mmCIF file of C-alpha atoms in Angstrom:
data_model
loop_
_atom_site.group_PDB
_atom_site.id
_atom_site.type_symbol
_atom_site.label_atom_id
_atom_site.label_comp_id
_atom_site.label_asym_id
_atom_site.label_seq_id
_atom_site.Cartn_x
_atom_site.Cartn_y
_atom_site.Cartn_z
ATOM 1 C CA UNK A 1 -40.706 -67.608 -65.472
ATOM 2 C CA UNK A 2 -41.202 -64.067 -64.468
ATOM 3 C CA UNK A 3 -42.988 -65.008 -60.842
ATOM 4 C CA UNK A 4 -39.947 -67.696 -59.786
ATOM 5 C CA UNK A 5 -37.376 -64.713 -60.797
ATOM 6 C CA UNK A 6 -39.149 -62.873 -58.308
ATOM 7 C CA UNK A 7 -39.829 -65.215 -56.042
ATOM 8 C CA UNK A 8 -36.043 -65.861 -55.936
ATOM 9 C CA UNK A 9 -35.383 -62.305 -55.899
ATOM 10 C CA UNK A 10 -37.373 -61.683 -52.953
ATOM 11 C CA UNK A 11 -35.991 -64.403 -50.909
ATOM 12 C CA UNK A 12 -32.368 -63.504 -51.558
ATOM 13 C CA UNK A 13 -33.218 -59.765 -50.085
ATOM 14 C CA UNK A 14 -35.008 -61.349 -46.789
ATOM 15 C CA UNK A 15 -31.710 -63.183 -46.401
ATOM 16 C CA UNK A 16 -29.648 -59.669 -46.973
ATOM 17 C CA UNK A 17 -31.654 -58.029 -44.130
ATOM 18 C CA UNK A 18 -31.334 -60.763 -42.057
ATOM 19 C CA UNK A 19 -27.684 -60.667 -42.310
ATOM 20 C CA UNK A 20 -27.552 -57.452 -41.367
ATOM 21 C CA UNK A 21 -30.287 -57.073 -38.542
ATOM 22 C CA UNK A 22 -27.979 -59.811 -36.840
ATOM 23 C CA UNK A 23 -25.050 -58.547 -37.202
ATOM 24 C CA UNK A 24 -25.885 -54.786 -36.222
ATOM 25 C CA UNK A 25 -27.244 -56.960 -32.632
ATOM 26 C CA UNK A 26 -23.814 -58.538 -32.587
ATOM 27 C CA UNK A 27 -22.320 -55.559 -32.785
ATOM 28 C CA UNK A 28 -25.002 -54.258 -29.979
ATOM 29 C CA UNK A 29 -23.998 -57.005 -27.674
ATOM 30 C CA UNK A 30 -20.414 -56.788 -28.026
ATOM 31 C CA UNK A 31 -20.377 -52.868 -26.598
ATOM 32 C CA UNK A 32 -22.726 -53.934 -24.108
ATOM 33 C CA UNK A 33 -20.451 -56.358 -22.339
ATOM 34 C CA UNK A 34 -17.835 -54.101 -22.896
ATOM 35 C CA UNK A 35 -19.570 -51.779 -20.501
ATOM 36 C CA UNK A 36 -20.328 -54.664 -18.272
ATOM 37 C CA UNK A 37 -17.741 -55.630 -15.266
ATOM 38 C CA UNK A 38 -18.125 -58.089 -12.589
ATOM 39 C CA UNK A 39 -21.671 -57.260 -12.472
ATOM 40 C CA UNK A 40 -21.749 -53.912 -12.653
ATOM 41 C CA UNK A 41 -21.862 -50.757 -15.310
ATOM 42 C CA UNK A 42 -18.450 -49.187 -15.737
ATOM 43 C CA UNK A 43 -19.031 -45.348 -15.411
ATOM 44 C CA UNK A 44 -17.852 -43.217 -18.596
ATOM 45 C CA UNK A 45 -14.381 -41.862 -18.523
ATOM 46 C CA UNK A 46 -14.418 -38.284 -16.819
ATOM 47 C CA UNK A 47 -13.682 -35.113 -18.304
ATOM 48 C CA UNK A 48 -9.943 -34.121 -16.964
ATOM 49 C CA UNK A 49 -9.584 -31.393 -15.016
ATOM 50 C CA UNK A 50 -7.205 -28.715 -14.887
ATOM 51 C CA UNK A 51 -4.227 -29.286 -12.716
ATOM 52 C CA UNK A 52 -4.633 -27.843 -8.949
ATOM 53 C CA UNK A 53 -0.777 -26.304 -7.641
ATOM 54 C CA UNK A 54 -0.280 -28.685 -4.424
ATOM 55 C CA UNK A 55 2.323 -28.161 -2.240
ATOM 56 C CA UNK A 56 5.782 -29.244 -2.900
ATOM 57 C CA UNK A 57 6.911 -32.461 -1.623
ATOM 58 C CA UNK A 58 8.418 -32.065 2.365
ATOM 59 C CA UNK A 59 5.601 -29.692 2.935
ATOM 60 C CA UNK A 60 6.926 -26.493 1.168
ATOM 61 C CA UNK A 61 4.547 -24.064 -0.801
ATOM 62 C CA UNK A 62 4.404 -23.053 -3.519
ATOM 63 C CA UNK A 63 4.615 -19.376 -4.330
ATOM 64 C CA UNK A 64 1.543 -17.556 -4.668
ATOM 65 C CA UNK A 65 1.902 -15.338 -8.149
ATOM 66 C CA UNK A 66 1.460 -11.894 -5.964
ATOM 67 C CA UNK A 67 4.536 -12.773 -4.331
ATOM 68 C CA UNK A 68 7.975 -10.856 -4.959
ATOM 69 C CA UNK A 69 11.183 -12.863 -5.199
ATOM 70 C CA UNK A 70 13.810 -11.741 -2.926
ATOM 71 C CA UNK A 71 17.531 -11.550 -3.114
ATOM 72 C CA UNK A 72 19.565 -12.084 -0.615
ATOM 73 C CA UNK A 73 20.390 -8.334 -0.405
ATOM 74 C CA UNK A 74 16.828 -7.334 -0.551
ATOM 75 C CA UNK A 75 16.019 -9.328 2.389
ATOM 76 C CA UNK A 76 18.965 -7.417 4.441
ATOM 77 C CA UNK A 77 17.594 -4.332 3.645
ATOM 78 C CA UNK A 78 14.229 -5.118 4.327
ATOM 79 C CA UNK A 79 14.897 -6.785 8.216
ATOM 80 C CA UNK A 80 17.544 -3.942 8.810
ATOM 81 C CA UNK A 81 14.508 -1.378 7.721
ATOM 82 C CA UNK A 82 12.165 -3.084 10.150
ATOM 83 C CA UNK A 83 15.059 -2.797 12.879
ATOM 84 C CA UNK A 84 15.478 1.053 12.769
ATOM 85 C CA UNK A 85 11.510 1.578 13.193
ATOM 86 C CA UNK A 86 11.122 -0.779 15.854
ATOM 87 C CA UNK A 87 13.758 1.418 17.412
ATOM 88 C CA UNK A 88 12.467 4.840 16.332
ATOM 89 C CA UNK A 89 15.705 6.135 14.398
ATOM 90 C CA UNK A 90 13.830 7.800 11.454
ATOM 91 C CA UNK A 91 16.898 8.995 10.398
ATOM 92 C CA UNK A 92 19.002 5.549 9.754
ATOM 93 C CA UNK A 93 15.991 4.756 8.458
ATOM 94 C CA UNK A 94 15.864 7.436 5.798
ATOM 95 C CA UNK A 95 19.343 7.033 5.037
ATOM 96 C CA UNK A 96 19.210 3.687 4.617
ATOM 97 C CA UNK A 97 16.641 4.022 2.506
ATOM 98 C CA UNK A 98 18.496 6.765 0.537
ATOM 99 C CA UNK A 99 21.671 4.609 -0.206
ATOM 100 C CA UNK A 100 20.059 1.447 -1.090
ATOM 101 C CA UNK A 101 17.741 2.581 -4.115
ATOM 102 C CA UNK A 102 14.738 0.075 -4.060
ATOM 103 C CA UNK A 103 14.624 -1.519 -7.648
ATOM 104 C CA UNK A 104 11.297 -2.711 -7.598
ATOM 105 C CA UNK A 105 8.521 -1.130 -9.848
ATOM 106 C CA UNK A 106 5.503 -2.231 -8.660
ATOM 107 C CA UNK A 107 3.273 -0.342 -5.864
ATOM 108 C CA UNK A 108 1.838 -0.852 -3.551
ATOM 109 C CA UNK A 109 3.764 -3.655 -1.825
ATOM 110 C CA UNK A 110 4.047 -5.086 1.723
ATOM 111 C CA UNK A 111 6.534 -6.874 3.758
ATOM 112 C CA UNK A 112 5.531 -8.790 6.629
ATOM 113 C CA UNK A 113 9.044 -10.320 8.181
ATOM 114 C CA UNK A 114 8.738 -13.198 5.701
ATOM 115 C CA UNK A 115 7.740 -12.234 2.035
ATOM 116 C CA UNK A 116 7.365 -9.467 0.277
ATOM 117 C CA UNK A 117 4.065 -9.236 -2.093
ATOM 118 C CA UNK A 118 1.104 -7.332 -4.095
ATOM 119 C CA UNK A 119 -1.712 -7.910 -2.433
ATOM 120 C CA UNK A 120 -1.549 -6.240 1.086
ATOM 121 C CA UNK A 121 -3.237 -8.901 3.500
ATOM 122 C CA UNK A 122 -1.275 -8.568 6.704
ATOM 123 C CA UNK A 123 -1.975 -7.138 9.822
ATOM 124 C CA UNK A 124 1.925 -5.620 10.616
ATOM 125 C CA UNK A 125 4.300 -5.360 8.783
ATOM 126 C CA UNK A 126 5.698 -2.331 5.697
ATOM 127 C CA UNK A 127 3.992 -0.714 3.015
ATOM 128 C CA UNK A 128 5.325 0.893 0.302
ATOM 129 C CA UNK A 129 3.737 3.428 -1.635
ATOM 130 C CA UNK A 130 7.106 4.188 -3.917
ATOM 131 C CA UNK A 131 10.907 3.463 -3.433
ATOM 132 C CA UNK A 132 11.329 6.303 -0.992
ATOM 133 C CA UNK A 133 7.732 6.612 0.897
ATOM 134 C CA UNK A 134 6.860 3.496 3.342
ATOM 135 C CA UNK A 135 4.516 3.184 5.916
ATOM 136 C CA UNK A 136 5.273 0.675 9.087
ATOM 137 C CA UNK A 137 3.252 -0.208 11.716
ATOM 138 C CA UNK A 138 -0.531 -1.988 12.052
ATOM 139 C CA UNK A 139 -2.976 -2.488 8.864
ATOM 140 C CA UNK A 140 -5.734 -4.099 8.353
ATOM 141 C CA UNK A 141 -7.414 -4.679 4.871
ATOM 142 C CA UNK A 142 -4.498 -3.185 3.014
ATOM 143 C CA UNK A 143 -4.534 0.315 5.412
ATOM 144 C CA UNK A 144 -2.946 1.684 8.074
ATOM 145 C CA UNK A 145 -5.144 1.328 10.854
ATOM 146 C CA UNK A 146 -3.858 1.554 14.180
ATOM 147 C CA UNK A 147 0.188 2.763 15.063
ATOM 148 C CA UNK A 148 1.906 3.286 12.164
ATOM 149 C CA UNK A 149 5.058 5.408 11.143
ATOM 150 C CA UNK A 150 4.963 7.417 7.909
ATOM 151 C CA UNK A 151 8.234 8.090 6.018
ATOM 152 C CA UNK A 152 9.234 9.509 2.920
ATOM 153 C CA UNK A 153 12.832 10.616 1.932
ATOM 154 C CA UNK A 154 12.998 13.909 -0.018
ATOM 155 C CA UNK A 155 16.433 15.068 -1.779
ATOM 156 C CA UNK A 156 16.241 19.277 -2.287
ATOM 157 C CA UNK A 157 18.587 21.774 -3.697
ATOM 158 C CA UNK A 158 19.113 22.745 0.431
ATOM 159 C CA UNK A 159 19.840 19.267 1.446
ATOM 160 C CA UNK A 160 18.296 15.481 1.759
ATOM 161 C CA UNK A 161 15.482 15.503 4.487
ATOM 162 C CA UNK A 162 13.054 13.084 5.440
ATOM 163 C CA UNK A 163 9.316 13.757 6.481
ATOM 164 C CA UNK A 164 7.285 11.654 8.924
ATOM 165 C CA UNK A 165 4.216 10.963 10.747
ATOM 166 C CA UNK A 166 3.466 8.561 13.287
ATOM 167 C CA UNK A 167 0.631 8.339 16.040
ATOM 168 C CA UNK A 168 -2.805 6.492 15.453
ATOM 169 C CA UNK A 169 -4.635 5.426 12.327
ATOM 170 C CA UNK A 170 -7.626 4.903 11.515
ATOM 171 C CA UNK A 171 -8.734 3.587 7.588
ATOM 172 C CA UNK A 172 -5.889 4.725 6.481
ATOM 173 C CA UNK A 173 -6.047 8.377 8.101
ATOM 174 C CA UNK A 174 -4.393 9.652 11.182
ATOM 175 C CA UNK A 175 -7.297 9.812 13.794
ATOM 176 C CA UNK A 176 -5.690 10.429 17.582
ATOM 177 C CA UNK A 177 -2.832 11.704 19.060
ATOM 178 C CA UNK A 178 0.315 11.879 16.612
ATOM 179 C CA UNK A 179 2.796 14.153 14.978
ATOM 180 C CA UNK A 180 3.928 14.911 11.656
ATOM 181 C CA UNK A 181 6.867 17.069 10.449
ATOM 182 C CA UNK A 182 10.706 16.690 8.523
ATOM 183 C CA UNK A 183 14.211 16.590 9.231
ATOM 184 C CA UNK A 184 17.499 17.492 7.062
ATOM 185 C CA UNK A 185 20.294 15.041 8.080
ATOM 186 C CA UNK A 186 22.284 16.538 5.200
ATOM 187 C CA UNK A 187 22.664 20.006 4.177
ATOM 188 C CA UNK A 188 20.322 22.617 5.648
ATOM 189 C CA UNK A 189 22.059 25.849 5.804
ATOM 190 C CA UNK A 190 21.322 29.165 6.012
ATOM 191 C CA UNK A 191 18.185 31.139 7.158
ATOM 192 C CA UNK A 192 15.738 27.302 6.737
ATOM 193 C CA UNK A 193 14.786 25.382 9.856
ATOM 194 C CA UNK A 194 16.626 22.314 9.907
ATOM 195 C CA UNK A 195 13.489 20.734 11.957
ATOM 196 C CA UNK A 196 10.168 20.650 12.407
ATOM 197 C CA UNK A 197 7.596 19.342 13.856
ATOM 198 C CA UNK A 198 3.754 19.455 14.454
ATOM 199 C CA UNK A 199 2.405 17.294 17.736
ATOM 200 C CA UNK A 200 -1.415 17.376 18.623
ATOM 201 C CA UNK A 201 -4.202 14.855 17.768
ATOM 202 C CA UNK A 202 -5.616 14.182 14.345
ATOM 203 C CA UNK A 203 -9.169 14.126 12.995
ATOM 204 C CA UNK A 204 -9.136 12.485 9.064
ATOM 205 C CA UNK A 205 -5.758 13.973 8.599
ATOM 206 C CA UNK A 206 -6.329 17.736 9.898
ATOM 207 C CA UNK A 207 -5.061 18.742 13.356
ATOM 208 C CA UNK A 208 -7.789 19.305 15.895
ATOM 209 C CA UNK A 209 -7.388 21.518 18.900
ATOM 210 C CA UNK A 210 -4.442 22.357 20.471
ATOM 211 C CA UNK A 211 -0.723 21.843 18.748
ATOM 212 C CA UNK A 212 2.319 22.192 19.789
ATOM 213 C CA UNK A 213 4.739 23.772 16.883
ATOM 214 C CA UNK A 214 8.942 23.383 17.131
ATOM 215 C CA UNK A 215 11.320 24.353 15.091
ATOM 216 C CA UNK A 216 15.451 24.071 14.751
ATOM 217 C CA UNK A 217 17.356 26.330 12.793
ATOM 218 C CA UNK A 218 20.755 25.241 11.486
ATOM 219 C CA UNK A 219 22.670 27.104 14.487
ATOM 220 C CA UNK A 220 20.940 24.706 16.641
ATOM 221 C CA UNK A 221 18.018 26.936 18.098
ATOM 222 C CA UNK A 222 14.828 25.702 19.057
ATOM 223 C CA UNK A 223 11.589 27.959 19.021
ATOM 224 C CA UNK A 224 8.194 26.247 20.531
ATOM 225 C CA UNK A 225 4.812 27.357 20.136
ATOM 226 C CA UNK A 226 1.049 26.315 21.049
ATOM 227 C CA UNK A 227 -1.520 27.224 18.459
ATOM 228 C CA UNK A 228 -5.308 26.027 18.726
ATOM 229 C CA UNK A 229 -6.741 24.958 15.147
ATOM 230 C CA UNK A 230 -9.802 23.446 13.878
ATOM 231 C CA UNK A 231 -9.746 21.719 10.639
ATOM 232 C CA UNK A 232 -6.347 22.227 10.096
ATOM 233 C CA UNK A 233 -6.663 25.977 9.959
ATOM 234 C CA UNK A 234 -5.363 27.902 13.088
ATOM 235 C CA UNK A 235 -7.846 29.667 15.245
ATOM 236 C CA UNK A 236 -5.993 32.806 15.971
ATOM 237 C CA UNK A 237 -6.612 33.862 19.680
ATOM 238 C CA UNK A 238 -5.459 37.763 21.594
ATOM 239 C CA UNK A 239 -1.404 36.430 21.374
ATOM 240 C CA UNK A 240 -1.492 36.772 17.615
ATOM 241 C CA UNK A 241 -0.106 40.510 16.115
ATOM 242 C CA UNK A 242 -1.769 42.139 12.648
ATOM 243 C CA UNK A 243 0.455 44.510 11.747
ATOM 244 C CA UNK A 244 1.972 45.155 7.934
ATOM 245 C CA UNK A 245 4.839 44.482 6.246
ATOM 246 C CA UNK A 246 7.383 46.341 4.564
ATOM 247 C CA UNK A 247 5.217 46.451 1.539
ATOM 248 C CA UNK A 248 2.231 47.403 3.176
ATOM 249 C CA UNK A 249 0.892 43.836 3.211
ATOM 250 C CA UNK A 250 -0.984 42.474 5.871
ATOM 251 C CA UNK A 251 0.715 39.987 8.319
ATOM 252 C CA UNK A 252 -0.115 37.803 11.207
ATOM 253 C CA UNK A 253 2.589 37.316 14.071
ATOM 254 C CA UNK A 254 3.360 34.972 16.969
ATOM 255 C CA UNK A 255 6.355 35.351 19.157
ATOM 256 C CA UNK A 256 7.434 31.689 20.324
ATOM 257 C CA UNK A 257 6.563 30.888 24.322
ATOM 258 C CA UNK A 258 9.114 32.159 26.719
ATOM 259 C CA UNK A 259 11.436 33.652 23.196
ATOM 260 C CA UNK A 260 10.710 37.064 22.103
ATOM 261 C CA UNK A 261 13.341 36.819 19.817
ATOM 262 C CA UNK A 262 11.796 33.845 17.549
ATOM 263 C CA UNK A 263 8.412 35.183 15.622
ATOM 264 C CA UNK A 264 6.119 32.696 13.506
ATOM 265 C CA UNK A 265 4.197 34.594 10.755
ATOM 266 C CA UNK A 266 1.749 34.353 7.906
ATOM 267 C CA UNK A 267 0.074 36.299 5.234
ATOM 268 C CA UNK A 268 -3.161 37.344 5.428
ATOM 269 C CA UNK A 269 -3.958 33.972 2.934
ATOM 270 C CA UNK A 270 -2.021 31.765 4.977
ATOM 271 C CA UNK A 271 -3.661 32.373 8.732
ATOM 272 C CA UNK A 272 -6.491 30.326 6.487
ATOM 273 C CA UNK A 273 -4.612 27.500 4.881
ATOM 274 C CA UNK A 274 -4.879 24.255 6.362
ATOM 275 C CA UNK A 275 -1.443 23.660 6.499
ATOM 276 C CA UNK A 276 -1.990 21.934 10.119
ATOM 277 C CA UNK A 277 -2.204 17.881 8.643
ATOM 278 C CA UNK A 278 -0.580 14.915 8.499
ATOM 279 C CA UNK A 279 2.556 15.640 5.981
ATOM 280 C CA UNK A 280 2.217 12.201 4.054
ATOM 281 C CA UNK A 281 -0.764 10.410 3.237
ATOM 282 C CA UNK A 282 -1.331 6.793 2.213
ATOM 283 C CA UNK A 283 -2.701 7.115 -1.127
ATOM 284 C CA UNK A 284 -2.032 4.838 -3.555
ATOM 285 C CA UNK A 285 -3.496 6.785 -6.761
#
């Protein structure tokens, strides 16, 4: 009795795993074909990628994150900029500059005709380092390199002035003939020049060999004088005067060419300065 239970037992559990073995091939089958199509194997689905920015439809771009939006305004201001340095008047440019109060807050930034922007990849165009300093001219790999024109509007207790420098560039430092120097277009009285201005060539910033020095004062009178330097530090020659001042101090004196009536002097500490350089650097620090 106990063998047929068994026997029974046994034969019912083939039957189970038969079941089973057939229907996990079914199953087998099923997803094969499902892979199957016209022949051959349908690849698996591909990960998604991110979305690429294309541009717009009709062609137009779309803008590049380092670029500034522009108002209407903004975009006056800037092609009315360009237009005074194409044209060399520093001084609408410095007004101009004055009365419009940039608003933005990020610098560096360069305009080249079209859009304004971060990242300073053009080859002409207008830096600027703050609202009221902006270099225009050639750059190349974010520097001025080439001719450029430096300006930067200062507002003092004596008046609103601009200082400049223009000539040749080179990484970002004057190298070559140039000049550097200011102007007050408002204010400026008294005993201060109202100009002046430094002409001579350049080596990393420092004035090299000769210069030619002129001043204005507010009554309108213009002084000139050649110095030689090296380094930016003047190399004083047999025209210079030692002498001492009215407290004993010693002094160093230059009457102006063709004007004894116009003197340059320094202190003893100043003949060694080199104050002989290009008034406005591009630094961005």
């Amino acid at each position: 009795m106990n063998h047929k239970w068994n026997e029974i037992k046994k034969q019912e559990n083939i039957r189970v795993l038969a079941a089973i073995g057939l229907t996990a091939l079914l199953l087998f089958l099923i997803s094969v074909a499902g892979t199957l199509q016209n022949g051959k194997q349908t690849p698996a689905p591909a990960l998604k990628e991110a979305p690429v920015k294309k541009a717009k439809a009709g062609g137009e771009s779309v803008p590049d994150k380092a670029e500034i939006p522009l108002t209407e305004a903004d975009k006056e201001f800037l092609d009315s900029l360009t237009s005074y340095f194409d044209s060399g008047d520093l001084e609408g440019a410095a007004r101009l500059i004055d009365s419009y109060g940039l608003t933005f807050t990020e610098f560096p930034i360069m305009y080249d005709g079209t859009v304004l922007s971060k990242e300073m990849t053009g080859t002409k165009g207008m830096v600027f380092l703050k609202p009221t300093t902006v270099f225009y001219g050639e750059f190349e790999g974010g520097l001025p390199q080439g001719q450029c024109t430096a300006l930067q509007v200062i507002t003092l207790d004596e008046g609103k002035r601009y200082d400049y420098s223009y000539g040749t560039w080179s990484q970002g430092r004057m190298n070559g003939s140039g000049a550097s120097g200011y102007n007050y277009y408002d204010g400026a009285i008294g005993d201060i020049n109202k100009k002046s201005a430094k002409e001579g060539n350049f080596k990393n910033d420092l004035m090299e060999g000769e210069v030619i020095y002129t001043t204005t004062n507010a009554s309108g009178e213009t002084a000139k004088w050649d110095f030689q330097t090296a380094d930016g530090v003047i190399v004083p020659d047999d025209r210079w005067i030692q002498e001492n001042d009215d407290e004993g101090k010693v002094i160093y004196k230059r009457m102006a060419d063709q004007d004894e009536n116009h003197a340059y002097t320094l202190s003893e500490s100043g003949i060694k300065e080199d104050r002989w350089k290009n008034f406005i650097e591009f630094s961005t620090d």
